[in-house]
XYZ file of C-alpha atoms in Angstrom:
251
model
C -52.971 27.549 -34.977
C -55.627 30.012 -36.116
C -58.354 27.698 -34.791
C -56.975 27.914 -31.263
C -56.773 31.694 -31.455
C -60.450 31.782 -32.452
C -61.121 30.003 -29.161
C -59.090 32.579 -27.257
C -56.084 30.279 -26.850
C -52.657 31.478 -28.048
C -51.642 29.452 -31.076
C -48.439 28.888 -33.020
C -48.703 32.221 -34.845
C -48.933 34.120 -31.568
C -46.049 32.155 -30.113
C -43.836 32.742 -33.173
C -44.507 36.466 -33.185
C -43.950 36.806 -29.448
C -40.652 34.913 -29.544
C -39.480 37.087 -32.429
C -40.191 40.342 -30.591
C -39.370 39.477 -26.963
C -36.046 40.400 -25.330
C -35.776 37.286 -23.126
C -37.062 34.175 -24.964
C -36.407 31.805 -22.050
C -38.376 34.007 -19.656
C -41.201 34.295 -22.179
C -41.357 30.506 -22.620
C -41.493 30.002 -18.860
C -44.277 32.573 -18.491
C -46.143 31.050 -21.435
C -46.008 27.601 -19.831
C -47.324 28.958 -16.539
C -50.166 30.916 -18.163
C -51.261 28.167 -20.542
C -50.505 25.067 -18.531
C -52.972 23.047 -16.474
C -54.378 25.355 -13.802
C -53.970 22.993 -10.890
C -51.712 24.314 -8.106
C -51.031 20.879 -6.654
C -49.731 19.682 -10.019
C -46.791 22.062 -10.422
C -44.646 20.572 -7.627
C -45.196 17.115 -9.133
C -44.049 17.990 -12.649
C -40.308 17.692 -11.877
C -40.884 13.997 -11.136
C -41.810 13.561 -14.797
C -38.385 14.907 -15.704
C -36.779 12.256 -13.518
C -38.627 9.603 -15.525
C -37.559 11.194 -18.821
C -41.177 11.964 -19.699
C -41.528 15.060 -21.817
C -44.125 17.653 -20.869
C -45.618 17.257 -24.341
C -46.334 13.567 -23.693
C -47.872 14.400 -20.320
C -50.142 17.108 -21.691
C -51.172 14.929 -24.632
C -52.173 12.110 -22.267
C -54.206 14.542 -20.149
C -55.878 15.935 -23.259
C -56.774 12.425 -24.473
C -58.335 11.579 -21.116
C -60.320 14.823 -21.016
C -61.428 14.317 -24.612
C -62.814 10.863 -23.806
C -64.579 12.217 -20.732
C -66.128 15.043 -22.758
C -67.241 12.661 -25.519
C -68.908 10.540 -22.866
C -70.669 13.552 -21.349
C -71.891 14.721 -24.759
C -73.284 11.249 -25.442
C -75.022 11.199 -22.064
C -76.541 14.639 -22.668
C -77.770 13.607 -26.123
C -79.376 10.447 -24.682
C -80.988 12.256 -21.742
C -84.631 13.293 -21.437
C -83.831 16.960 -20.879
C -86.140 19.207 -22.890
C -83.388 21.694 -23.664
C -80.680 19.138 -24.530
C -80.538 20.211 -28.195
C -80.202 23.843 -27.144
C -77.335 22.928 -24.822
C -75.605 20.883 -27.514
C -75.920 23.753 -29.974
C -74.485 26.234 -27.455
C -71.472 23.974 -26.890
C -71.055 23.551 -30.650
C -71.159 27.309 -31.279
C -68.384 27.829 -28.737
C -66.211 24.930 -29.828
C -66.670 24.631 -33.609
C -63.334 26.328 -34.489
C -61.663 23.361 -32.771
C -62.716 21.204 -35.723
C -59.488 22.401 -37.393
C -57.456 20.913 -34.540
C -57.213 17.171 -35.179
C -56.945 15.999 -31.556
C -60.069 18.018 -30.679
C -62.019 17.272 -33.852
C -63.832 14.184 -32.479
C -65.588 16.380 -29.910
C -66.992 18.722 -32.559
C -67.958 15.789 -34.788
C -69.743 14.169 -31.846
C -71.737 17.354 -31.204
C -72.697 17.581 -34.881
C -73.760 13.935 -34.899
C -76.224 14.413 -32.055
C -77.877 17.578 -33.369
C -81.098 16.896 -35.313
C -80.753 20.198 -37.156
C -77.324 21.648 -37.939
C -76.891 25.287 -38.983
C -76.194 25.641 -42.689
C -73.000 27.609 -42.012
C -71.446 24.532 -40.407
C -72.655 22.197 -43.161
C -71.145 24.515 -45.767
C -67.747 24.320 -44.063
C -67.923 20.524 -44.108
C -68.862 20.488 -47.795
C -66.013 22.808 -48.729
C -63.397 20.805 -46.816
C -62.998 17.279 -48.216
C -61.156 15.973 -45.153
C -63.828 17.212 -42.740
C -66.589 15.848 -44.960
C -64.986 12.400 -45.095
C -64.638 12.283 -41.312
C -68.222 13.375 -40.648
C -70.655 10.742 -39.378
C -73.431 9.503 -41.638
C -75.961 11.258 -39.374
C -74.289 14.551 -40.292
C -73.904 13.710 -43.967
C -77.632 13.030 -44.262
C -78.303 16.682 -43.503
C -75.783 17.640 -46.204
C -77.239 15.225 -48.760
C -80.769 16.557 -48.325
C -79.913 19.641 -50.358
C -77.087 18.190 -52.413
C -78.408 15.452 -54.672
C -75.233 15.191 -56.751
C -73.091 14.608 -53.661
C -75.537 11.993 -52.399
C -75.460 10.365 -55.815
C -71.657 10.153 -55.670
C -71.932 8.345 -52.323
C -74.751 6.002 -53.330
C -73.485 5.043 -56.793
C -70.675 2.690 -55.603
C -73.125 0.983 -53.230
C -75.624 0.358 -56.028
C -72.823 -0.939 -58.249
C -71.715 -3.383 -55.541
C -75.289 -4.635 -55.173
C -75.636 -5.327 -58.916
C -72.245 -7.065 -59.041
C -73.163 -9.275 -56.081
C -76.535 -10.169 -57.603
C -75.045 -11.089 -60.951
C -72.250 -13.064 -59.306
C -74.843 -15.033 -57.321
C -77.076 -15.565 -60.373
C -74.307 -16.958 -62.554
C -72.422 -18.856 -59.865
C -71.990 -22.630 -59.988
C -72.961 -24.890 -57.100
C -69.334 -24.974 -55.975
C -69.190 -21.186 -55.942
C -72.570 -20.680 -54.281
C -71.201 -20.897 -50.755
C -68.861 -17.983 -51.385
C -71.633 -15.687 -52.680
C -74.308 -16.326 -50.066
C -75.657 -19.762 -51.130
C -76.331 -18.647 -54.682
C -79.117 -16.529 -56.110
C -82.170 -18.513 -54.944
C -80.822 -19.887 -51.670
C -81.204 -16.996 -49.197
C -84.636 -16.227 -47.752
C -86.007 -12.670 -48.160
C -85.042 -11.886 -44.575
C -81.507 -13.179 -45.151
C -81.207 -11.052 -48.287
C -82.191 -7.973 -46.299
C -79.273 -8.636 -43.928
C -76.827 -8.230 -46.796
C -74.076 -5.739 -45.918
C -74.768 -3.615 -49.012
C -78.495 -3.391 -48.220
C -77.765 -2.504 -44.601
C -75.281 0.165 -45.644
C -77.794 1.738 -47.998
C -80.479 1.683 -45.306
C -78.072 3.352 -42.875
C -77.317 6.065 -45.409
C -81.034 6.775 -45.809
C -81.905 6.530 -42.113
C -85.353 7.977 -41.426
C -84.975 10.671 -44.042
C -87.877 10.506 -46.489
C -86.178 12.918 -48.876
C -83.130 10.657 -49.184
C -85.378 7.627 -49.658
C -87.136 9.408 -52.532
C -83.747 10.274 -54.055
C -82.673 6.618 -53.965
C -85.927 5.585 -55.661
C -85.287 8.207 -58.313
C -81.742 6.876 -58.849
C -83.064 3.308 -59.165
C -85.793 4.353 -61.593
C -83.303 6.198 -63.784
C -80.820 3.316 -63.745
C -83.524 0.777 -64.608
C -84.775 2.837 -67.542
C -81.193 3.195 -68.762
C -80.099 -0.431 -68.332
C -83.315 -2.479 -68.063
C -81.583 -4.434 -65.318
C -84.307 -6.025 -63.162
C -81.997 -6.185 -60.142
C -82.700 -2.504 -59.596
C -86.383 -3.383 -59.142
C -85.422 -6.059 -56.633
C -83.287 -3.584 -54.749
C -86.176 -1.117 -54.581
C -88.354 -3.740 -52.884
C -85.576 -4.865 -50.537
C -84.856 -1.303 -49.395
C -88.527 -0.810 -48.606
C -88.649 -4.019 -46.583
C -85.405 -3.417 -44.679
C -86.617 0.051 -43.689
C -89.844 -1.586 -42.556
C -87.821 -4.089 -40.499
C -86.013 -1.157 -38.878
C -89.397 0.447 -38.129
C -88.534 3.535 -40.117
């Protein structure tokens, strides 16, 4: 993998080329395993026991990697939650060294976790996420907010389905019969204002905005445009509910 080679770790391309050009493939494979295996002297004598239990080395190394990944995710979370003055600097240094690993699926959660905890991500990393649909989809909302700030059309694509769901739910509640009211949140007039603000769609929209004033202004602009186009008063209601739910969250 090219991503591993960027980290200074021999990848599949290196291995393929070396096997093609070497004179003793079996010797090369043995040397490769020694050089790139877990550097723990006490472990090597124990590895043959895995063979006795019909456990492949791949399964063993994958289990070790999973355990180390969880430990590292925990440590990153602890660093991000600490009171250290230079925690953001440390997180950025780790990210700069490890970002190529975002192309390696088993290691991707670590890079995504680092991105999530950085209040300001370098544009070069955001650009890579924008250009790669898979990476963008897997990014946390905290990361996407930084992308959306300077990409109104992309933010609009994300927000539009949420606004549509809100309007559908409102109209379903407004025109529901008494028998149907229980299935749509006790009808249109039943829920209290606080109950309405707990609606999953409202909460999702508030989470997308977070504490970002620029995104909040974009949502208001979307609602204003949609109201002028459709004259649907539910957009006005949504504007007020967003303001109140953000107030409830002390944003």
